[in-house]
PDB file of C-alpha atoms in Angstrom:
ATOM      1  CA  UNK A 155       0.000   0.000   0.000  1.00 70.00           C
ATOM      2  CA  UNK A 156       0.886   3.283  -1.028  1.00 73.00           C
ATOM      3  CA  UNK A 157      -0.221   5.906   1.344  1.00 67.00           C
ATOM      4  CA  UNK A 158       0.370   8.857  -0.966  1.00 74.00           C
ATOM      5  CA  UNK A 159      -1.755   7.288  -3.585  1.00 92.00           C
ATOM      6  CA  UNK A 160      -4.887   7.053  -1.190  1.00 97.00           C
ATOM      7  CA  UNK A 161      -7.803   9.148  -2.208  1.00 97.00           C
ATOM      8  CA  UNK A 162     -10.611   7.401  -0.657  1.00 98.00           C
ATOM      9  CA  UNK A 163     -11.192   5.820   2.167  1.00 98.00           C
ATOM     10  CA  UNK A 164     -14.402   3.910   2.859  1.00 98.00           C
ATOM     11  CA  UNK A 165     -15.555   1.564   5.610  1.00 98.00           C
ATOM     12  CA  UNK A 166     -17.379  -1.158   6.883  1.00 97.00           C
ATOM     13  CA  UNK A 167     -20.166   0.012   9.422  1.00 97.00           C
ATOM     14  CA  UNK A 168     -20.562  -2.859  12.509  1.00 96.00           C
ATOM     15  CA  UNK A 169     -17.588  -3.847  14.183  1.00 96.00           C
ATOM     16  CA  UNK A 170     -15.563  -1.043  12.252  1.00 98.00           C
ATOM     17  CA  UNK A 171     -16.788   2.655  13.184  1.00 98.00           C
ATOM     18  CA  UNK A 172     -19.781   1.460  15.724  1.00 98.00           C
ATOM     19  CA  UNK A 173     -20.385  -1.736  18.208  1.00 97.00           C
ATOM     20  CA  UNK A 174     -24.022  -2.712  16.879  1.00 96.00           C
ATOM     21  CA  UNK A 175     -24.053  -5.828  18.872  1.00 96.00           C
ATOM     22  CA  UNK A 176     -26.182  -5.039  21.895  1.00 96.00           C
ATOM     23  CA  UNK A 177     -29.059  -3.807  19.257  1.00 97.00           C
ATOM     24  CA  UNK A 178     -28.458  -6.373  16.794  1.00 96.00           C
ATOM     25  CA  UNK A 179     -28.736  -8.507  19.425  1.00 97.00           C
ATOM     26  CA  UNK A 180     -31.697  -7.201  21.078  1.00 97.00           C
ATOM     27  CA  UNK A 181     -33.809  -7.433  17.858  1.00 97.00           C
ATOM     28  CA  UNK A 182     -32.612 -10.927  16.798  1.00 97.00           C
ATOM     29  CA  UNK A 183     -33.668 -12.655  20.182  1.00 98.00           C
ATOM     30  CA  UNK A 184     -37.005 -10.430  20.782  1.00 97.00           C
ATOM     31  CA  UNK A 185     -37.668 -12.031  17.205  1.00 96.00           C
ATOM     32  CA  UNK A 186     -36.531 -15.758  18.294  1.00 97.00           C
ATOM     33  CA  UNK A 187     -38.464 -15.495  21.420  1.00 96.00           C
ATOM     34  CA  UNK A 188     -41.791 -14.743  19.910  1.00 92.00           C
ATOM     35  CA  UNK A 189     -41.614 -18.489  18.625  1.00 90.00           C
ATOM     36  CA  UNK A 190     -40.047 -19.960  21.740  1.00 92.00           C
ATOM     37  CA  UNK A 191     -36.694 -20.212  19.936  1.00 97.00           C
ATOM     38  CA  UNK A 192     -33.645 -20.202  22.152  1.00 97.00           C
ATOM     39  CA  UNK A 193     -31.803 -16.723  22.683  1.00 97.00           C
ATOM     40  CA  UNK A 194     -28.142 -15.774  22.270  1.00 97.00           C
ATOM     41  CA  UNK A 195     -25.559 -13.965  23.885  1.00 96.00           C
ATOM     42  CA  UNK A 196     -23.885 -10.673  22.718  1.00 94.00           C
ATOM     43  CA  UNK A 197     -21.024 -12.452  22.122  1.00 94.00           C
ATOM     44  CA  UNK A 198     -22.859 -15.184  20.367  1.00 96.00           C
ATOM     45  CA  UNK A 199     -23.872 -12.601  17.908  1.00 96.00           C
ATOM     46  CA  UNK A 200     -20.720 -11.451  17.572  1.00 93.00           C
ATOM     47  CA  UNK A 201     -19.981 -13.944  15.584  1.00 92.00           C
ATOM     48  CA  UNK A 202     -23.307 -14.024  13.840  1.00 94.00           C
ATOM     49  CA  UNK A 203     -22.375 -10.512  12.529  1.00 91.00           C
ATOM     50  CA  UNK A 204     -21.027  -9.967   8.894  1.00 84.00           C
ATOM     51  CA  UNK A 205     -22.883 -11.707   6.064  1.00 84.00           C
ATOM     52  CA  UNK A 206     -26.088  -9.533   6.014  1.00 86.00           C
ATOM     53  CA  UNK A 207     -28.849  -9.937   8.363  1.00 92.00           C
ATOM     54  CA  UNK A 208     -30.445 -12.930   6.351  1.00 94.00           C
ATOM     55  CA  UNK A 209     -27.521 -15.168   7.573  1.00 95.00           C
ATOM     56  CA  UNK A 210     -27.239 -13.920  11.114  1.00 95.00           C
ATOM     57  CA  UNK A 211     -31.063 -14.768  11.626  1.00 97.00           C
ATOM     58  CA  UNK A 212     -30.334 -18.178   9.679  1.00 97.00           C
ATOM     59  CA  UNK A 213     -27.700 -18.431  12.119  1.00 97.00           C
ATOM     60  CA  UNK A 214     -29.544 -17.826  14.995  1.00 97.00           C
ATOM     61  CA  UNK A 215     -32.478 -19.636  14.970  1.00 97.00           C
ATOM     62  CA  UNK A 216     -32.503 -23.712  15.316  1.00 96.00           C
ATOM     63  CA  UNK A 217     -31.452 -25.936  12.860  1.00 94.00           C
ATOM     64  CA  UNK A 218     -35.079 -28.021  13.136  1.00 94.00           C
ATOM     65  CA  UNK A 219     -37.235 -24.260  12.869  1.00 94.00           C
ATOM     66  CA  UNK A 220     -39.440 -24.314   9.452  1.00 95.00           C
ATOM     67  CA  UNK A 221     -38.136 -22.094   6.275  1.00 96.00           C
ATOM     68  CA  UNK A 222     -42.058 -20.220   7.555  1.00 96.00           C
ATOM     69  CA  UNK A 223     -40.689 -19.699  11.024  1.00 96.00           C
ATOM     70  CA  UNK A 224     -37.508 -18.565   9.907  1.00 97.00           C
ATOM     71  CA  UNK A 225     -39.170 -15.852   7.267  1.00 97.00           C
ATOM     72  CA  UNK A 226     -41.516 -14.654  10.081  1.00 96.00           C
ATOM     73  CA  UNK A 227     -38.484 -14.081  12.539  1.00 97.00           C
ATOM     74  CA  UNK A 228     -37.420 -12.052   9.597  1.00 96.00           C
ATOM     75  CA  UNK A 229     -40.090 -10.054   9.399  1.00 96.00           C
ATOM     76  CA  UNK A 230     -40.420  -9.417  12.712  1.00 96.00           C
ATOM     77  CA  UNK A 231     -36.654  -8.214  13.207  1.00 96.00           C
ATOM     78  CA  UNK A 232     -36.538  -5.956  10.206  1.00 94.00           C
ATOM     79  CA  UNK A 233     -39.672  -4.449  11.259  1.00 95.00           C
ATOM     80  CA  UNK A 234     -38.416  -3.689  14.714  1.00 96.00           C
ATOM     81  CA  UNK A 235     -35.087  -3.167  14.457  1.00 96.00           C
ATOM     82  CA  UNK A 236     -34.684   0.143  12.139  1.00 95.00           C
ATOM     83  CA  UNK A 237     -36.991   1.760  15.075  1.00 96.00           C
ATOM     84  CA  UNK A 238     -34.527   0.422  17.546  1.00 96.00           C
ATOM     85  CA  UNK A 239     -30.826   0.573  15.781  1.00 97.00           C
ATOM     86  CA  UNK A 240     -29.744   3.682  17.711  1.00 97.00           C
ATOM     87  CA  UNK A 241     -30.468   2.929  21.439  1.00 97.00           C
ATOM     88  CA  UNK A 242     -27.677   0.934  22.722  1.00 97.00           C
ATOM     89  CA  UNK A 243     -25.018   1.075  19.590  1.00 98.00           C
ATOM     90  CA  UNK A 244     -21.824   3.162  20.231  1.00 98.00           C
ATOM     91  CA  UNK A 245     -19.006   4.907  18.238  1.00 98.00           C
ATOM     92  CA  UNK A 246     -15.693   2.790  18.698  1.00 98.00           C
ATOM     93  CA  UNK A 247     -13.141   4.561  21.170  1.00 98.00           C
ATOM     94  CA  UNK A 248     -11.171   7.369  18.845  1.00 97.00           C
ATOM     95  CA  UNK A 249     -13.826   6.694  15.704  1.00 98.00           C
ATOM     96  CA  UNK A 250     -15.456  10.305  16.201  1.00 97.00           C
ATOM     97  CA  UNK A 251     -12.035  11.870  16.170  1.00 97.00           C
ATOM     98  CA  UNK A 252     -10.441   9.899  13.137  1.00 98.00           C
ATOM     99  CA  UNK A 253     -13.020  10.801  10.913  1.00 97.00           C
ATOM    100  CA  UNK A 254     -13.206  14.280  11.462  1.00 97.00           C
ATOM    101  CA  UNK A 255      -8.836  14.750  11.325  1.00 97.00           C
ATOM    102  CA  UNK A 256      -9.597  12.629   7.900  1.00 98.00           C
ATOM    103  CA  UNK A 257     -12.366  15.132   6.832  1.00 97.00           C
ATOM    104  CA  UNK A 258     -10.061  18.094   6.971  1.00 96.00           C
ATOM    105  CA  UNK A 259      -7.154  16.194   5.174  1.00 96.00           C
ATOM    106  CA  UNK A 260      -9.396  16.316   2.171  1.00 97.00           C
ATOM    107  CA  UNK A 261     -10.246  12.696   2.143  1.00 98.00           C
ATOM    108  CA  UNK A 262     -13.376  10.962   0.026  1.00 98.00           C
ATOM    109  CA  UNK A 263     -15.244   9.141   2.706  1.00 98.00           C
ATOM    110  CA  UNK A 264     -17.397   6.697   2.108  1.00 98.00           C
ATOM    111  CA  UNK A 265     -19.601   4.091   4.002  1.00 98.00           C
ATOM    112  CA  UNK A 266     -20.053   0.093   2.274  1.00 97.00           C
ATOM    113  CA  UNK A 267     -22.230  -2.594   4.596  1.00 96.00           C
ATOM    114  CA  UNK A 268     -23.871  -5.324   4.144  1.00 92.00           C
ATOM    115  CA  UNK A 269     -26.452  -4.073   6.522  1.00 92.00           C
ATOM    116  CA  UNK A 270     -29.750  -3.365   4.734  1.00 91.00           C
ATOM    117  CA  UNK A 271     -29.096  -0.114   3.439  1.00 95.00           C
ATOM    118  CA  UNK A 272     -32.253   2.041   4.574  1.00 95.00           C
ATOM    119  CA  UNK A 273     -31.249   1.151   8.479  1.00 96.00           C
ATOM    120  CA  UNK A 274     -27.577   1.838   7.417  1.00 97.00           C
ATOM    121  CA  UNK A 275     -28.337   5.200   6.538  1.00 97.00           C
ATOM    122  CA  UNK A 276     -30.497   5.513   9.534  1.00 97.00           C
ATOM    123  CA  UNK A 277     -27.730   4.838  11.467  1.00 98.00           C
ATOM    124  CA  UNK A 278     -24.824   6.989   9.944  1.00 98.00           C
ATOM    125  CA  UNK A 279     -27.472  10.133   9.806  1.00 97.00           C
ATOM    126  CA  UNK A 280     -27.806   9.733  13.503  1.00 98.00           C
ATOM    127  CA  UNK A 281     -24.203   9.253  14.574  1.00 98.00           C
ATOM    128  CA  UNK A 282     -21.958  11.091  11.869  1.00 98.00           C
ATOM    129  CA  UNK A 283     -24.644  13.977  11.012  1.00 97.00           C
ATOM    130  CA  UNK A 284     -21.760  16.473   9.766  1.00 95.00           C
ATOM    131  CA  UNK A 285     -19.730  13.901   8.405  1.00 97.00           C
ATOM    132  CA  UNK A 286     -19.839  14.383   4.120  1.00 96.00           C
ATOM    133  CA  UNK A 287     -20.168  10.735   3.375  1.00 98.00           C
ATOM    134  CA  UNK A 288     -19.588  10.397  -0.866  1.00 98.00           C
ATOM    135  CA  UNK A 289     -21.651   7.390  -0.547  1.00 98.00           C
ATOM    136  CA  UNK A 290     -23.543   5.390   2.211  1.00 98.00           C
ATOM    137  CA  UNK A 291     -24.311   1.882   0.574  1.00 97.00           C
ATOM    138  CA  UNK A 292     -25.715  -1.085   2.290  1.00 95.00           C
ATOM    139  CA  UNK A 293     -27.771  -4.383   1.543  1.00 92.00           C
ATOM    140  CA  UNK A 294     -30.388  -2.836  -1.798  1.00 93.00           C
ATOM    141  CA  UNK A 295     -31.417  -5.921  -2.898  1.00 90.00           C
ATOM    142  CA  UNK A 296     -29.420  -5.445  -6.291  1.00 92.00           C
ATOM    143  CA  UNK A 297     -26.124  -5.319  -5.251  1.00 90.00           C
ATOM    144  CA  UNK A 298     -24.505  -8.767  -3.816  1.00 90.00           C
ATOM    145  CA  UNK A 299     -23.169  -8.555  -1.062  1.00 89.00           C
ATOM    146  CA  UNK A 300     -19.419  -8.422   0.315  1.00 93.00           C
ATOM    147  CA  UNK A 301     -16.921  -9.721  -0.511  1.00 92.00           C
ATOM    148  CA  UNK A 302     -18.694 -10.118  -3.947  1.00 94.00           C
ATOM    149  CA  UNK A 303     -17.015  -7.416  -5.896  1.00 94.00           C
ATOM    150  CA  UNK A 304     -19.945  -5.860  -7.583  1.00 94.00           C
ATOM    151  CA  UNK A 305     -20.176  -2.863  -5.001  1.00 95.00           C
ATOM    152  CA  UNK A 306     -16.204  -2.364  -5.588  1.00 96.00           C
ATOM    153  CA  UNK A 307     -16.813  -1.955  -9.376  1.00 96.00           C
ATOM    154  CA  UNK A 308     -19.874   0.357  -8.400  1.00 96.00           C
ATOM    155  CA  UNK A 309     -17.440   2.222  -5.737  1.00 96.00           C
ATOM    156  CA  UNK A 310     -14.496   2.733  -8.150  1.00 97.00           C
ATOM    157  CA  UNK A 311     -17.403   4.010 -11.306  1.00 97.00           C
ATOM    158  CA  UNK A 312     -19.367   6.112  -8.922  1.00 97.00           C
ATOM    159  CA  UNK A 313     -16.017   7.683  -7.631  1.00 97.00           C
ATOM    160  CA  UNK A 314     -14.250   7.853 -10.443  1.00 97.00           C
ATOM    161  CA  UNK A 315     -10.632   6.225  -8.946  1.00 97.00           C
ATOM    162  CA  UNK A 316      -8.242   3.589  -9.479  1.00 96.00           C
ATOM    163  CA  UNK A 317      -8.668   0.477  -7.195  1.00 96.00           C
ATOM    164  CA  UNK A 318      -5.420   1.614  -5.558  1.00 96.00           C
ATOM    165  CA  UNK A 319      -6.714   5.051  -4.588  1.00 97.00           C
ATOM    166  CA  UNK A 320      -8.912   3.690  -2.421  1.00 98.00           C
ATOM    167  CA  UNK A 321      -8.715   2.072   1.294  1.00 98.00           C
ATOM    168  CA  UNK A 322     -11.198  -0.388   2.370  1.00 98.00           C
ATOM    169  CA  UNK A 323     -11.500  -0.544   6.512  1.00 98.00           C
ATOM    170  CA  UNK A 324     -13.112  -3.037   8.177  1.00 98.00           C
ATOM    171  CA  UNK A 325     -13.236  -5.725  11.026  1.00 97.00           C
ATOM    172  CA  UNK A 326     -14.174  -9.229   9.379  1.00 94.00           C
ATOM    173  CA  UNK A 327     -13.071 -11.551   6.646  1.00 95.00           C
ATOM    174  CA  UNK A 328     -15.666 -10.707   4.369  1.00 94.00           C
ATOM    175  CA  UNK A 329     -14.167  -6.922   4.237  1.00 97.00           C
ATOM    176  CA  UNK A 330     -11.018  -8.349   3.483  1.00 97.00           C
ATOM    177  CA  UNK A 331     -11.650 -10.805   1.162  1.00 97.00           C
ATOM    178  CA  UNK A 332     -13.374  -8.108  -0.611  1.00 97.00           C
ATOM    179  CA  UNK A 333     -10.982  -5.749  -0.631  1.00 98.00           C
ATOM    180  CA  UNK A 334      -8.061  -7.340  -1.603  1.00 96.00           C
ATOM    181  CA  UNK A 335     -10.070  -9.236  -4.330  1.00 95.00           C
ATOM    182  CA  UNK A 336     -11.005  -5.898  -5.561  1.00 97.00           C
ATOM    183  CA  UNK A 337      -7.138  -4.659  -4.942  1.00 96.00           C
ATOM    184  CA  UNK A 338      -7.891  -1.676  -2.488  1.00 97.00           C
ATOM    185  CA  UNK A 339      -5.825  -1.309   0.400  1.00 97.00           C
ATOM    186  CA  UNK A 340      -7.177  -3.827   2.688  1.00 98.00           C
ATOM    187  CA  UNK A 341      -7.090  -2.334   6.428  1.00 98.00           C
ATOM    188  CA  UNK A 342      -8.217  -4.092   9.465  1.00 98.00           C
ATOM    189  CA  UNK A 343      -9.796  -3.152  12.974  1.00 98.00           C
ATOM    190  CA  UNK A 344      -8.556  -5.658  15.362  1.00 98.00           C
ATOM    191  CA  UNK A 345     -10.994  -4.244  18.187  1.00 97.00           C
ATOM    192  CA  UNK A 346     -13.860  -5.110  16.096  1.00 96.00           C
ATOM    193  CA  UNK A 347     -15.996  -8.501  15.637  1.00 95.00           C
ATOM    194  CA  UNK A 348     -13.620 -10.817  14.344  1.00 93.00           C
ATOM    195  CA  UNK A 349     -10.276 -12.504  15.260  1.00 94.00           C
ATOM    196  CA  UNK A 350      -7.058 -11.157  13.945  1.00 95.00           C
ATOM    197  CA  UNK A 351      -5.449 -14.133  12.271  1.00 96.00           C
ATOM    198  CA  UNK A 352      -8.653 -14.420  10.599  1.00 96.00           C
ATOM    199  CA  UNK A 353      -7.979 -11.006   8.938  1.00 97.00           C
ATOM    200  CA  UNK A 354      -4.968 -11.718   8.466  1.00 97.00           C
ATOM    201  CA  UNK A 355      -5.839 -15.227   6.714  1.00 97.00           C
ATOM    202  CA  UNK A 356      -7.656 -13.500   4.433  1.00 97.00           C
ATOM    203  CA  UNK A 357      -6.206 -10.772   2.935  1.00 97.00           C
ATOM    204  CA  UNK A 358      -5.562  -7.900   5.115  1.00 98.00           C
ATOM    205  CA  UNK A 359      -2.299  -5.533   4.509  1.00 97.00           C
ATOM    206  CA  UNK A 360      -2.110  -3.691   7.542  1.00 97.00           C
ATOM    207  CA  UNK A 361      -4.078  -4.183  11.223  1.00 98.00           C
ATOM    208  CA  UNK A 362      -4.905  -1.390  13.325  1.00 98.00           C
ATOM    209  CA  UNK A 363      -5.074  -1.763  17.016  1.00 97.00           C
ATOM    210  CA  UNK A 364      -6.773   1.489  17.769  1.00 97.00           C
ATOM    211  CA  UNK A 365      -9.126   4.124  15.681  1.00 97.00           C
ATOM    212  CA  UNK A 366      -5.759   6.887  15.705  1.00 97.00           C
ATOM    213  CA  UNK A 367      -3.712   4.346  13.987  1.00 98.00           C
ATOM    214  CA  UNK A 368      -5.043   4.731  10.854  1.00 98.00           C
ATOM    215  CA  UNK A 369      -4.316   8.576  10.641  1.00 97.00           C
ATOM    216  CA  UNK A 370      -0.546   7.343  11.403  1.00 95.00           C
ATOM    217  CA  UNK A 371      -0.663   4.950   8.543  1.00 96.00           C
ATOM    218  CA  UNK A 372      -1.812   8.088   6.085  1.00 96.00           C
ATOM    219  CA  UNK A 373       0.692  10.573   7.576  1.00 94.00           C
ATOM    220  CA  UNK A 374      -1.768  12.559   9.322  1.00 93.00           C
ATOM    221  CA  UNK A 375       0.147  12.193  13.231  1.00 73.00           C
TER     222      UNK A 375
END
């Protein structure tokens, strides 16, 4: 990775800028419990977190619960959790900070999840209000999914950049995978949702331990 190159730099949403967990979490089992279906942890859903919400609920309810029951849970969680996706999520230590330094350095900023993208933008316009995000993008229901590469093509179009202008952050292997398949700079949050030799095992460049190492890494310190 270049660091003088870097135009862009765009990130993943849970695990990377804010801890969703608790209100991931609180949705997911309110919907399980309606059917008697067994709850989970925070932690548990930690590690639920990362394919879009489709495969966290598949994930979290019982192997033996009927394609019906598992569409209803479904239902129920995406029609409750948009109302709710603000009242126990938190900024990461440091995020707040970081993106404003990288905001006057003239950085694009931008904002790719595989949350459902309507909640995602929810969620940014209530926790980085004066933030100039280029794009917020999320789960639309036309564009697969990370680490598909069909939102990097988008990203790289819609920004008009080289791959290698632009710096992909985020906290699981699905973020990396994408972005080095893509070849952005792939950076990792090691106090996110996923462990680091898994980032590392699949593709990322450079691990940050804290939210003010990535100014370091673009000069900015």
């Amino acid at each position: 990775m270049e660091k003088q190159k870097i135009r862009a730099v765009i990130f993943d949403l849970d695990g990377t800028l804010l801890d969703t967990a608790k209100d991931i979490g609180a949705g997911a089992n309110l919907a399980l419990h309606r059917f008697g279906f067994p709850e989970h942890s925070r932690e548990e859903y930690v590690g639920f977190i990362g394919h879009g919400i489709r495969e966290l609920l598949r994930l979290a309810c019982p192997a033996d619960c009927t394609e019906q029951q598992y569409e209803e849970v479904v239902r129920f969680y995406l029609a409750y959790y948009p109302e709710h996706c603000t009242e126990k999520t938190v900024p990461f230590p440091g995020i707040m900070d970081m993106m404003r330094k990288l905001q006057e350095a003239g950085y694009i900023l931008g904002i790719l999840s595989n949350k459902t993208e309507t909640t995602t933008l929810r969620i940014v316009n209530y926790f980085f209000p004066e933030i100039p995000f280029r794009v917020v993008w999320g789960n639309n229901g036309v564009r697969l999914l990370k680490p598909a590469p069909d939102a990097g093509i988008a990203l790289t179009e819609t920004l008009g950049l080289k791959q290698e202008e632009i710096m992909y952050v985020g906290d699981g292997e699905s973020d990396m995978t994408f972005a080095s398949k893509m070849g952005f700079a792939a950076v990792a949050a090691t106090w996110g949702y996923r462990p680091r030799q898994e980032l590392i095992d699949n593709g990322a460049e450079v691990l940050l331990e804290k939210a003010e190492d990535l100014l370091g890494l673009l000069g900015l310190q």
